Short mmCIF file of C-alpha atoms in Angstrom, two decimals:
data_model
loop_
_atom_site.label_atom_id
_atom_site.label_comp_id
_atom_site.label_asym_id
_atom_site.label_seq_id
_atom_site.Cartn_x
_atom_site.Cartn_y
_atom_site.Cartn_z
CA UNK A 2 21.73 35.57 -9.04
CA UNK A 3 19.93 32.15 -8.63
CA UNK A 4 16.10 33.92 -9.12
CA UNK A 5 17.34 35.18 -12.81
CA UNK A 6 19.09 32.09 -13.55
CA UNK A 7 16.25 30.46 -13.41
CA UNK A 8 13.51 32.99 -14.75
CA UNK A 9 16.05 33.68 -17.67
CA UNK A 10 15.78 29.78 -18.48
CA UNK A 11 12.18 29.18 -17.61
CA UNK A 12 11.51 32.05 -20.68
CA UNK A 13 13.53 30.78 -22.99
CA UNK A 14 12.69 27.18 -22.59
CA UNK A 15 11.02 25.91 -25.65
CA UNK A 16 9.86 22.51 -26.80
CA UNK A 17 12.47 22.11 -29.32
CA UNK A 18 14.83 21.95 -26.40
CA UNK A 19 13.25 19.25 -25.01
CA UNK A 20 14.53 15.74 -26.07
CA UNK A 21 12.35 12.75 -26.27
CA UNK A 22 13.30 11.00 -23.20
CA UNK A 23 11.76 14.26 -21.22
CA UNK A 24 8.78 14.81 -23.20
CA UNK A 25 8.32 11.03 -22.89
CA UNK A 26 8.65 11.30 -18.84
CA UNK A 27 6.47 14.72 -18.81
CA UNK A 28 3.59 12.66 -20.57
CA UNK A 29 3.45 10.35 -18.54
CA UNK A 30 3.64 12.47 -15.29
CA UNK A 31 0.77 14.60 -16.80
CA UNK A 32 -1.37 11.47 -17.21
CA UNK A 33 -0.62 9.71 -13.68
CA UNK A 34 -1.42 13.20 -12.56
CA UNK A 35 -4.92 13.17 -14.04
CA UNK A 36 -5.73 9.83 -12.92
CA UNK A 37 -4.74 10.68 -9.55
CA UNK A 38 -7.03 13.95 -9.68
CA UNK A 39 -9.83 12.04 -11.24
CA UNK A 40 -9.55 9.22 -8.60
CA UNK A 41 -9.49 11.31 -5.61
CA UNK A 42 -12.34 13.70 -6.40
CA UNK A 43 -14.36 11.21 -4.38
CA UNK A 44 -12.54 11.66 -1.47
CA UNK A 45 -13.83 14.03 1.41
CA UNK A 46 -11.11 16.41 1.34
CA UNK A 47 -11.66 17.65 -2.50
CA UNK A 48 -15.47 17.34 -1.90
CA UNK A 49 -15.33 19.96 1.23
CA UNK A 50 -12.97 21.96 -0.78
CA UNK A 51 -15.01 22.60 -3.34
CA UNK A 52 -18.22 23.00 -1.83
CA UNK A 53 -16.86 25.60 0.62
CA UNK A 54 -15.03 28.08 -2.06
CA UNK A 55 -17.35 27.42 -5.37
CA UNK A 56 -20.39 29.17 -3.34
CA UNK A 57 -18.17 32.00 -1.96
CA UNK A 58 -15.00 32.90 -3.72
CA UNK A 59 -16.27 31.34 -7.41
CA UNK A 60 -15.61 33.61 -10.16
CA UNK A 61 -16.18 33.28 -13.82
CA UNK A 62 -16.27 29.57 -14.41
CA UNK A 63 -13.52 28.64 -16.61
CA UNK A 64 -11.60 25.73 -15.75
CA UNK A 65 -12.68 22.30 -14.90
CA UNK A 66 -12.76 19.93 -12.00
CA UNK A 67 -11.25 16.64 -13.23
CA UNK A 68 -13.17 13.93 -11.43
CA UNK A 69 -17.01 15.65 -11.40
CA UNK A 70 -19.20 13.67 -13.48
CA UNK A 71 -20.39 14.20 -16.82
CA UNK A 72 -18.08 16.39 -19.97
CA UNK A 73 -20.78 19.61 -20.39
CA UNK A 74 -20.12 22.90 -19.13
CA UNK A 75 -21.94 23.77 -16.09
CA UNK A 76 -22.55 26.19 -12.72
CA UNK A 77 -24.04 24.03 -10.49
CA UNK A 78 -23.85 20.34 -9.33
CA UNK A 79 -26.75 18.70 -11.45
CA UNK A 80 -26.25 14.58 -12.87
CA UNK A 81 -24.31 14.63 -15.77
CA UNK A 82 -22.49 17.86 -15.73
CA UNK A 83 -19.36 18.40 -15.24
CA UNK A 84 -18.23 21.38 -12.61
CA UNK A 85 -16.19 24.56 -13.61
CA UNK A 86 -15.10 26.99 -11.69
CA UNK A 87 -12.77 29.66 -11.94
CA UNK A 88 -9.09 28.78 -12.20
CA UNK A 89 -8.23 29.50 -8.56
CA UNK A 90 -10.93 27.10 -7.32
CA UNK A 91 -10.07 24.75 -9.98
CA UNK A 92 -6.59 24.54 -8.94
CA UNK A 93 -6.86 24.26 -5.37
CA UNK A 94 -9.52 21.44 -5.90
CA UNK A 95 -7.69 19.72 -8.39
CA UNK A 96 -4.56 20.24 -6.39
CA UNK A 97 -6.26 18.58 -3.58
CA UNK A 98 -8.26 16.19 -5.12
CA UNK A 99 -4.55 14.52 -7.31
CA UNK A 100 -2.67 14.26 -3.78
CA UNK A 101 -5.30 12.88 -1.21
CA UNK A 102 -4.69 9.91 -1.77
CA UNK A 103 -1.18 9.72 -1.76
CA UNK A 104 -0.75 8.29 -4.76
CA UNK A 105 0.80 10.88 -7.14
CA UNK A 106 4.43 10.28 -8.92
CA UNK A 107 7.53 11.21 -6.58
CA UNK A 108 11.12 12.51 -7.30
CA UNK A 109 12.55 10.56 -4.78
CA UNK A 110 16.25 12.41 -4.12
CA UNK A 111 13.56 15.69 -2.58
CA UNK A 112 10.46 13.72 -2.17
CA UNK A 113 8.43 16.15 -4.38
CA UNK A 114 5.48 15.18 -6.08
CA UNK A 115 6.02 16.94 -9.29
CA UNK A 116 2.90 16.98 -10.84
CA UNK A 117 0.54 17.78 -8.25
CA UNK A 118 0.98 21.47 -7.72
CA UNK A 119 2.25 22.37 -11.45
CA UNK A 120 -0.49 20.70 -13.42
CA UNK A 121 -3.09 21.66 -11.57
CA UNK A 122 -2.35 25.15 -11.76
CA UNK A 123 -1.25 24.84 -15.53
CA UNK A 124 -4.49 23.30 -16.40
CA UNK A 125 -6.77 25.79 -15.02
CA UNK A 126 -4.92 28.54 -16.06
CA UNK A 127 -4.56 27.13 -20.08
CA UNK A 128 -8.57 26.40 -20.06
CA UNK A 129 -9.26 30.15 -18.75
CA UNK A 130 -6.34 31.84 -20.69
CA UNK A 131 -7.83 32.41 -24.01
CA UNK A 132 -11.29 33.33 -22.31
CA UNK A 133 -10.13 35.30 -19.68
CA UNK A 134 -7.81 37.37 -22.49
CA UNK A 135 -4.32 36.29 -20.66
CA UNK A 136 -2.78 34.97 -23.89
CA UNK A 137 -4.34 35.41 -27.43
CA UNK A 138 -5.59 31.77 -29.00
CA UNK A 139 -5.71 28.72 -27.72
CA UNK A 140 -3.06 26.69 -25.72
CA UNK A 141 -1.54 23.34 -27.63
CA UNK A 142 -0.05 20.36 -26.29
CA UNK A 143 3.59 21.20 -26.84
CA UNK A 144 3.18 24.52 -25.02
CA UNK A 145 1.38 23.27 -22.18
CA UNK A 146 4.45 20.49 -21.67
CA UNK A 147 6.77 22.30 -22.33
CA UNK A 148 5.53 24.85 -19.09
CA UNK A 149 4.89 21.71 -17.60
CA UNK A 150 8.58 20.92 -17.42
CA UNK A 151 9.71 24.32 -16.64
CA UNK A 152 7.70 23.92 -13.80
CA UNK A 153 8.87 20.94 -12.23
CA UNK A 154 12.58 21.48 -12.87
CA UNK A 155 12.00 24.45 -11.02
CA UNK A 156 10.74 22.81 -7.94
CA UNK A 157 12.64 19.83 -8.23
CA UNK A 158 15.99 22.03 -8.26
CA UNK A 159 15.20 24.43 -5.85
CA UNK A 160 14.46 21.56 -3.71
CA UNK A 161 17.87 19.55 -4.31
CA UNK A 162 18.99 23.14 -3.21
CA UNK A 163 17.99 22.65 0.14
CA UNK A 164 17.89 19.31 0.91
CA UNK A 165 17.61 17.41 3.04
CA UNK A 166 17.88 20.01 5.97
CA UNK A 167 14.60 21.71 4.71
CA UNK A 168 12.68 18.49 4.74
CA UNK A 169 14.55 17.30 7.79
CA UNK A 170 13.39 20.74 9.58
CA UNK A 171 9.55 19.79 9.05
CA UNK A 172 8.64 21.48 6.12
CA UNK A 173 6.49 19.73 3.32
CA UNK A 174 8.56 20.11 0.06
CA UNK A 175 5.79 19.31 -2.39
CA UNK A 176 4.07 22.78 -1.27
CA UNK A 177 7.17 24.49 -0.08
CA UNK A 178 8.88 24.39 -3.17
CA UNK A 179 5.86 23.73 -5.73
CA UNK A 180 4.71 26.56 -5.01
CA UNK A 181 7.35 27.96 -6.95
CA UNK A 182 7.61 25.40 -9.70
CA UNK A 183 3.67 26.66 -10.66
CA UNK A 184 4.27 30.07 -10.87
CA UNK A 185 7.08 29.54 -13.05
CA UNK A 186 5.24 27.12 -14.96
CA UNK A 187 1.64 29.46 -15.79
CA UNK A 188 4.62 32.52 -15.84
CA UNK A 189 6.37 30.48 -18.99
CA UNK A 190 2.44 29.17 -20.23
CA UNK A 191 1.33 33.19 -20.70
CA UNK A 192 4.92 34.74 -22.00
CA UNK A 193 6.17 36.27 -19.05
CA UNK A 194 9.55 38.41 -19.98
CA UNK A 195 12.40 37.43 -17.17
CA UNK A 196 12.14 40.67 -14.99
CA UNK A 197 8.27 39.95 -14.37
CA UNK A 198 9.07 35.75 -14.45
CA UNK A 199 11.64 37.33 -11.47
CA UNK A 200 8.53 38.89 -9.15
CA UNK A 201 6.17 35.88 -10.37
CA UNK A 202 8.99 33.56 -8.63
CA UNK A 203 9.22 36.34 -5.62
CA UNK A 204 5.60 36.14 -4.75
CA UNK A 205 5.14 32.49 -5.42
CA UNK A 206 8.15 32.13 -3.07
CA UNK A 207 6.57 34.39 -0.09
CA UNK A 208 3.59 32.56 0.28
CA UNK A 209 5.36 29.21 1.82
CA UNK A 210 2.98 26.30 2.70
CA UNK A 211 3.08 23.46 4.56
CA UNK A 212 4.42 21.30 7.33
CA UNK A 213 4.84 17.62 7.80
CA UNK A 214 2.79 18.03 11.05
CA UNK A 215 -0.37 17.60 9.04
CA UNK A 216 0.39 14.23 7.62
CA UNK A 217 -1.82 11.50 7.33
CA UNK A 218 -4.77 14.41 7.70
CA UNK A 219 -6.81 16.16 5.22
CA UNK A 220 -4.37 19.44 5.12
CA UNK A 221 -1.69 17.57 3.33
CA UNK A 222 -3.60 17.70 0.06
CA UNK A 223 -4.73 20.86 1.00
CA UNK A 224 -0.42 22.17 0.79
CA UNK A 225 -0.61 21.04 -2.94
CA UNK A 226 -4.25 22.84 -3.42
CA UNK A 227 -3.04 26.12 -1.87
CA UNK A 228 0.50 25.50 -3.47
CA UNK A 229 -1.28 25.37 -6.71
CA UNK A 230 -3.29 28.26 -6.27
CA UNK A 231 -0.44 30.59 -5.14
CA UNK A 232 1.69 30.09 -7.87
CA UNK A 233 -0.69 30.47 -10.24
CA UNK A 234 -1.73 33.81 -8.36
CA UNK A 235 1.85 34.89 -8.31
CA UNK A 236 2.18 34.88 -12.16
CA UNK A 237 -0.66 35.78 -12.81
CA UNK A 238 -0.07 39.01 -10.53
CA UNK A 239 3.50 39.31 -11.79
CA UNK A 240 2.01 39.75 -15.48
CA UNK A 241 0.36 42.84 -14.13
CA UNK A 242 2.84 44.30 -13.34
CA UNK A 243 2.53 43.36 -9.60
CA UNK A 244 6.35 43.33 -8.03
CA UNK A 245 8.13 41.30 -5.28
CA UNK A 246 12.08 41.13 -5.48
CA UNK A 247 14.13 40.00 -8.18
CA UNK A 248 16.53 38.33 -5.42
CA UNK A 249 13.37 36.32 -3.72
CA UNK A 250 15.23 32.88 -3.57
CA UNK A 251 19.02 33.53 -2.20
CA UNK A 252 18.74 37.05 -0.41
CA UNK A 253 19.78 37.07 2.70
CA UNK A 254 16.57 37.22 3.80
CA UNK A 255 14.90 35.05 1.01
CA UNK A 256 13.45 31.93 0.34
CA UNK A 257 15.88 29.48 0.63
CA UNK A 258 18.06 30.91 3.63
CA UNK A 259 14.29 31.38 5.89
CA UNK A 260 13.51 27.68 4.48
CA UNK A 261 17.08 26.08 5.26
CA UNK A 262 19.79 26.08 7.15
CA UNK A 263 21.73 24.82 3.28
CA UNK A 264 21.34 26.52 0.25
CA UNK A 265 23.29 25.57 -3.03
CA UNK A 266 20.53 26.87 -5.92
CA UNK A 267 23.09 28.50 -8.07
CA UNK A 268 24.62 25.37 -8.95
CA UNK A 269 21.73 23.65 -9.41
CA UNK A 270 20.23 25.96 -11.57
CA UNK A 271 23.12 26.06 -13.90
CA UNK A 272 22.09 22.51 -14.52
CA UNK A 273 18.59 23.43 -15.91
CA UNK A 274 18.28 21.88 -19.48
CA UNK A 275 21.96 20.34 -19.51
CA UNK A 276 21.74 16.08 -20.78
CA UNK A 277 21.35 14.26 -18.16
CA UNK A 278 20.13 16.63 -15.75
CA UNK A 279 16.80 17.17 -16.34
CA UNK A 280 14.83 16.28 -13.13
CA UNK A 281 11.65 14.88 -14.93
CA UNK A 282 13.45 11.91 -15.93
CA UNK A 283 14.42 11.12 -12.15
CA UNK A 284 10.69 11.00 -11.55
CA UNK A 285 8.81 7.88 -10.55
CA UNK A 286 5.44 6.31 -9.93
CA UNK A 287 3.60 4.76 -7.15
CA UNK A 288 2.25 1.54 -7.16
CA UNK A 289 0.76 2.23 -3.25
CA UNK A 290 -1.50 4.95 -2.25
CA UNK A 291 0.66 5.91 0.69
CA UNK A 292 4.09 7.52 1.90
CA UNK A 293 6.53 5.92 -0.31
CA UNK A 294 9.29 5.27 2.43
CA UNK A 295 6.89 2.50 2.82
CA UNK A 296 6.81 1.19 -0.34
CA UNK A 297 9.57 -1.42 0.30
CA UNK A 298 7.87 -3.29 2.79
CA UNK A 299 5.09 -3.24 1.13
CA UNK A 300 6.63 -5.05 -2.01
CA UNK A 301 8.58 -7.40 0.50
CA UNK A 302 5.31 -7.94 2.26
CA UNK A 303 3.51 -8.65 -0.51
CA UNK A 304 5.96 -11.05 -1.59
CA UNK A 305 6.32 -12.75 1.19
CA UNK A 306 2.98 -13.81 1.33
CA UNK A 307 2.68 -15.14 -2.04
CA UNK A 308 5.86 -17.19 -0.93
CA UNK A 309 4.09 -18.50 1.98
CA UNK A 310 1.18 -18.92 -0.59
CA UNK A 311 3.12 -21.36 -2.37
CA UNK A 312 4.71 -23.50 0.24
CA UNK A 313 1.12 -24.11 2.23
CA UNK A 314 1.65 -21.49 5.44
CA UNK A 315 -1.03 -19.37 6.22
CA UNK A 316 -0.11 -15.31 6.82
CA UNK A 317 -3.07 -15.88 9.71
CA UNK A 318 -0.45 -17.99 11.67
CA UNK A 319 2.02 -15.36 11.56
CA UNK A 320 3.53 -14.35 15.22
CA UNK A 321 5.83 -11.80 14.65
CA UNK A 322 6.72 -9.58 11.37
CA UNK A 323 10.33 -7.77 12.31
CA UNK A 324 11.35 -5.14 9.83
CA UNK A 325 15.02 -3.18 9.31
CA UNK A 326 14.59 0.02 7.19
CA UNK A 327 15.98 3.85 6.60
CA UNK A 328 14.97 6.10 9.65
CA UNK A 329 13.00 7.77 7.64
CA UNK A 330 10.89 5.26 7.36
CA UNK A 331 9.77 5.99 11.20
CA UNK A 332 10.34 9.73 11.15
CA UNK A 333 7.54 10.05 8.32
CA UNK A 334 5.60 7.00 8.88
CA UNK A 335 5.37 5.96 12.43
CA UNK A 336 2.08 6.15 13.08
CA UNK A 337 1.51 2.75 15.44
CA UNK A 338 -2.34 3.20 16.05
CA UNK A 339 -3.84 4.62 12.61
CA UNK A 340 -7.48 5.77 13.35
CA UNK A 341 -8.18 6.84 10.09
CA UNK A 342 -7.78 5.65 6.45
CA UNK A 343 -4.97 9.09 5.79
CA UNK A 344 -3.48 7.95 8.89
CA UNK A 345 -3.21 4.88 7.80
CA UNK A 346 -0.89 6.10 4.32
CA UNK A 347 1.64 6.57 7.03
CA UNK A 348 1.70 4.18 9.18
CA UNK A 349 4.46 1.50 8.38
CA UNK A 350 2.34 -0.66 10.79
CA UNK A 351 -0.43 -0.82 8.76
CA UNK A 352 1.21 -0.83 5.51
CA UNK A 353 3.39 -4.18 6.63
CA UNK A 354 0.07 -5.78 8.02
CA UNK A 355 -2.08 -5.64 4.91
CA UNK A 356 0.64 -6.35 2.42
CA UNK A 357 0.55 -9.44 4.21
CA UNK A 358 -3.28 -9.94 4.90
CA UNK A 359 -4.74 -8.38 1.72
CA UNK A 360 -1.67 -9.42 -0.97
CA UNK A 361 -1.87 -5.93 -2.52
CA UNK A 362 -1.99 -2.41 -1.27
CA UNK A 363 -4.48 -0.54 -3.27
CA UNK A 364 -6.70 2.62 -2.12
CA UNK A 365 -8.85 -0.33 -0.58
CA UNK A 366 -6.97 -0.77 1.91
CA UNK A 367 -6.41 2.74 3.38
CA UNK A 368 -10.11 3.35 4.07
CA UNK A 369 -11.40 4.20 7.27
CA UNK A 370 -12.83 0.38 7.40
CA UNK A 371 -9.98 -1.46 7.18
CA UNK A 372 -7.51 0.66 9.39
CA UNK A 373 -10.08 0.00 12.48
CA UNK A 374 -10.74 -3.51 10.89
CA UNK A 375 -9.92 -6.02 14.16
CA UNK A 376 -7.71 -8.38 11.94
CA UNK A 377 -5.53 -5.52 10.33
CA UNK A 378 -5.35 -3.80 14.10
CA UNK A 379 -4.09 -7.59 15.61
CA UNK A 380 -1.63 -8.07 12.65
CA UNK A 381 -0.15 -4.01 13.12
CA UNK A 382 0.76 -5.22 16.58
CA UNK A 383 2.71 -8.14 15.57
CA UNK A 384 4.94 -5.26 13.40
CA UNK A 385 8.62 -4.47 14.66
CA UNK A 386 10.35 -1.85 13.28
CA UNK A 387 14.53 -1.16 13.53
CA UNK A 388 16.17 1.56 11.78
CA UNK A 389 19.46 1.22 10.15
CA UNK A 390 21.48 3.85 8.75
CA UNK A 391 23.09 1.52 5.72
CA UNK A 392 18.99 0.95 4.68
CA UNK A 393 18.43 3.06 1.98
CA UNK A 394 15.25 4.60 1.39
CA UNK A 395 14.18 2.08 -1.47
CA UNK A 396 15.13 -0.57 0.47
CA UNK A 397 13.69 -3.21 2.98
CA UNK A 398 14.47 -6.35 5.31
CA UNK A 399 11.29 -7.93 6.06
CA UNK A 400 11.27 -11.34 8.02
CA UNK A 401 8.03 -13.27 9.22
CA UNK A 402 7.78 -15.95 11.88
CA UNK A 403 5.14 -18.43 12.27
CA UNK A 404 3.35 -20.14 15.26
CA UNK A 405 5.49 -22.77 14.53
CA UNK A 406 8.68 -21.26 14.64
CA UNK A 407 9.28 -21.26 10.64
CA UNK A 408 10.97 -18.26 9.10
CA UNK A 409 10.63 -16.63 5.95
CA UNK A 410 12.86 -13.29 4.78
CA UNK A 411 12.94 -10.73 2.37
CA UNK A 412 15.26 -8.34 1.02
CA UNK A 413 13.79 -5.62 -1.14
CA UNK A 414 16.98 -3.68 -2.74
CA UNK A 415 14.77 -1.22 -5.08
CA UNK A 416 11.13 -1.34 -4.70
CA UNK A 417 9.12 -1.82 -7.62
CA UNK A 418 7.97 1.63 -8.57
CA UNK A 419 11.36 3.16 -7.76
CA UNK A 420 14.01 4.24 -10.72
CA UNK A 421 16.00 1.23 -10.52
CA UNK A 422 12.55 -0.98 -10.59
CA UNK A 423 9.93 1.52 -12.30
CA UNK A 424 6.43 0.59 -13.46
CA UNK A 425 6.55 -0.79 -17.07
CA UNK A 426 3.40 1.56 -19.29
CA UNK A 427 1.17 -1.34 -18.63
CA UNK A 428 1.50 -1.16 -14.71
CA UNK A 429 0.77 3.14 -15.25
CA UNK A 430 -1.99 2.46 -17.59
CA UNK A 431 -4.11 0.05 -14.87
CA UNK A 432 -3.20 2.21 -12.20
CA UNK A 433 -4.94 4.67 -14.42
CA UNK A 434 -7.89 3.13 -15.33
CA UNK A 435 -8.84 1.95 -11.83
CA UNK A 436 -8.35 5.12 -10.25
CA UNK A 437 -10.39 6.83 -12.70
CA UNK A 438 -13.20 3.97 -13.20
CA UNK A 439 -14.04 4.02 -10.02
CA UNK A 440 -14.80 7.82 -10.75
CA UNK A 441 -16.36 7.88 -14.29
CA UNK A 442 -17.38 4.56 -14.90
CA UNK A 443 -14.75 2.46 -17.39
CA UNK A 444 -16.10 3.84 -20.85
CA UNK A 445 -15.12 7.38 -19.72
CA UNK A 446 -11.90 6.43 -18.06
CA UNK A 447 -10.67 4.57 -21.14
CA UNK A 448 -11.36 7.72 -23.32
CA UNK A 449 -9.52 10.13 -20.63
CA UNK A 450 -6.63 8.01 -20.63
CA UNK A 451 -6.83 8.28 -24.69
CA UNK A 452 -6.68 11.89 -23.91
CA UNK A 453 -4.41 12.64 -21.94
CA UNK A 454 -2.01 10.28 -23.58
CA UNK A 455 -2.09 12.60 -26.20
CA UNK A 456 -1.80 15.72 -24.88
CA UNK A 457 1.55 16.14 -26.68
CA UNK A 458 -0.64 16.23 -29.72
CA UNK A 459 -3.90 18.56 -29.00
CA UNK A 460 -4.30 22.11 -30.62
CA UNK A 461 -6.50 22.97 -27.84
CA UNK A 462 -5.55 22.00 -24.28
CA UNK A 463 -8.90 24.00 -23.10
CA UNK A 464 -10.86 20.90 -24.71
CA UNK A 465 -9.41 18.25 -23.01
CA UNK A 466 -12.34 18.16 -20.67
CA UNK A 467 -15.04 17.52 -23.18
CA UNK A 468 -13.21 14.68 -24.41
CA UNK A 469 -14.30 11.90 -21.81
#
């Protein structure tokens, strides 16, 4: 009975059951979230997105696209307005536009990203459903978070469910199992009753996207998009009166037996809501725009070098850089000849090589530029990667040797961004504000971050647009 156990709680989740520790963590996914969506819009893949479905499949414009330029309500693409689109199209872009860059927050026992598929679909749908006549007034804070975190327990459980042997198989978890979390999400948003929250789950759950093949390519933000976009379908179908089956997620022939070759959703769904299990709190934040398996060489590289920094050695002089991580690490990130700036996010090769040239590992360094730049390409070659078992995945040896035989190592036991070493709210509010500066200029990003800071707060969540 694991598809009512969960539609029954997704209904009767309200905000008074949710403590401050998880409305604390659901704010602050919600913001990263935004700046991540804001940030990206630049980026080819949202851009091609949106000009291919606005002009065809556009319907009544409703919902906005986070990073386009300017706050006033507008159809086309003029200077200084800001685009809207109907809430499909709005959350496939958004969807796109918060994951290209692989920067989004991660629950790191599944390797979700949370945030990605769920707000994006939750946002369109609570700026069109007052319009568009799916709920009667407007949408506040406190109902939009608390279908926030219906959402991502949702895909965050139904993940531990069948992990790792789904991931392990190929499939791409954020969209696999997002898909799901927004549909429950817009389901709890607009009311659903449990029987029709049942089907919303159902068709969310049919419509399976995404496979790890398409990493490091455009398509892997598309998985969120389109993840975004069915689930929102699903519920919005499912309040219709559109059915699927009530049994979607542990038939015999359902979701998580097609998906898995494990399946253990009952008892994680009898978790949902219980102290100390609530999945939002177990979610994290990236301080590098790229797979986070590679996160811990990153930090070790980038301490390393400010080590050799200190005692006079030049990273130039460096002859060999030998690494020991989790094989996941080369399973998801093995990429030895990036050609591209998305091949590059997963590439261990290149992440190692600039966290030693560069000192940092912003979205600056995954362009297209620097992956094919001939320093970074000679310093990727020097990289030597072994696997160990007893490595976990927040964890890193990195050693460098010099020209001149000097050593210099590095163990990384939690990297910074990870639960045992998360970012303190300084760390998430400049990762904010340079994401979305380089978007809106720095006037506007300081007033979205005021925003959506205090979503919590709003009346309205269909005028969070017009405030930046």
């Amino acid at each position: 009975m694991a598809t009512l156990a969960l539609a029954s709680w997704a209904t009767n989740l309200t905000y008074a059951n949710l403590t401050p520790s998880v409305v604390d963590a659901a704010v602050k996914s919600v913001y990263n979230w935004a700046g991540c969506a804001i940030g990206g819009y630049g980026q080819d893949a949202p851009q091609i997105a949106l000009h291919t479905t606005l002009p065809f499949f556009g319907g009544h414009a409703t919902s906005s696209i986070l990073g386009s330029n300017g706050s006033s309500k507008g159809s086309t693409f003029g200077e200084g307005f800001g685009v809207f689109a109907d809430a499909q199209v709005a959350a496939l872009v958004n969807g796109i536009a918060s994951h290209v860059d692989d920067y989004d927050d991660t629950h790191l026992e599944t390797i979700i990203h949370p945030a990605g598929v769920v707000a994006s679909a939750l946002l369109a749908v609570a700026e069109a459903a007052a319009e568009a006549g799916w709920k009667e007034g407007p949408i506040s804070g406190r109902d939009f978070l608390t279908a926030f975190v219906a959402g991502v327990e949702a895909e965050c459980k139904l993940g531990l469910a069948v992990s790792p042997e789904h991931y392990d198989a190929g499939w791409h978890i954020t969209s696999t199992a997002g898909s799901v979390g927004a549909a429950v999400a817009v389901g709890r948003l607009l009311g659903l009753p449990t029987a029709a929250m049942q089907h919303a789950i159902g068709v969310a759950a049919t419509q399976v996207v995404g496979m790890q093949e398409f990493f490091g390519s455009m398509t892997k933000s598309f998985h969120v998009g389109r993840a975004a976009q069915g689930g929102l379908l699903a519920a919005l179908l499912a309040r219709n009166g559109y059915t699927g089956s009530l049994q979607a997620l542990e038939a015999r022939y359902g979701w998580t037996h097609v998906v898995s070759t494990r399946e253990n959703a009952t008892a994680y769904f009898a978790e949902l809501g219980r102290d100390g299990k609530w999945e939002i709190e177990r979610n994290t934040f990236k301080p590098f725009p790229c797979g986070i398996v590679m996160h811990p060489t990153i930090d070790g590289c980038i301490q390393l070098r400010r080590q050799a920094s200190g005692e006079g050695k030049d990273v130039g002089a460096v002859r060999s850089v030998e690494l020991r991580v989790n094989p996941h690490v080369l399973v998801l990130t093995g990429k030895t000849d990036p050609q591209t700036g998305l091949e590059g996010k997963f590439s261990i090769y290149h992440a190692a090589a600039v966290g030693l040239l560069y000192g940092e590992a912003t979205p600056s360094q995954f362009t297209d530029a620097v992956v094919m730049d001939r320093t970074v390409i000679a310093m990727r070659q020097k990289v030597h990667v072994a696997t160990d078992e007893g490595v976990s995945d927040d964890q890193a040896y990195v050693s460098i040797t010099f020209e001149d035989g000097d050593t210099l190592e590095k163990h990384i036991e939690h990297a910074v961004g990870s639960l045992e070493n998360p970012l303190a709210e300084a760390d998430l509010k400049k990762k904010f504000m340079d994401q979305v500066s380089k978007q809106i200029g720095e006037v506007r990003a300081e007033r979205a971050y005021k925003a959506f800071t205090n979503i919590g707060n709003m009346t309205d969540i269909g005028k969070i647009r017009m405030l930046y």
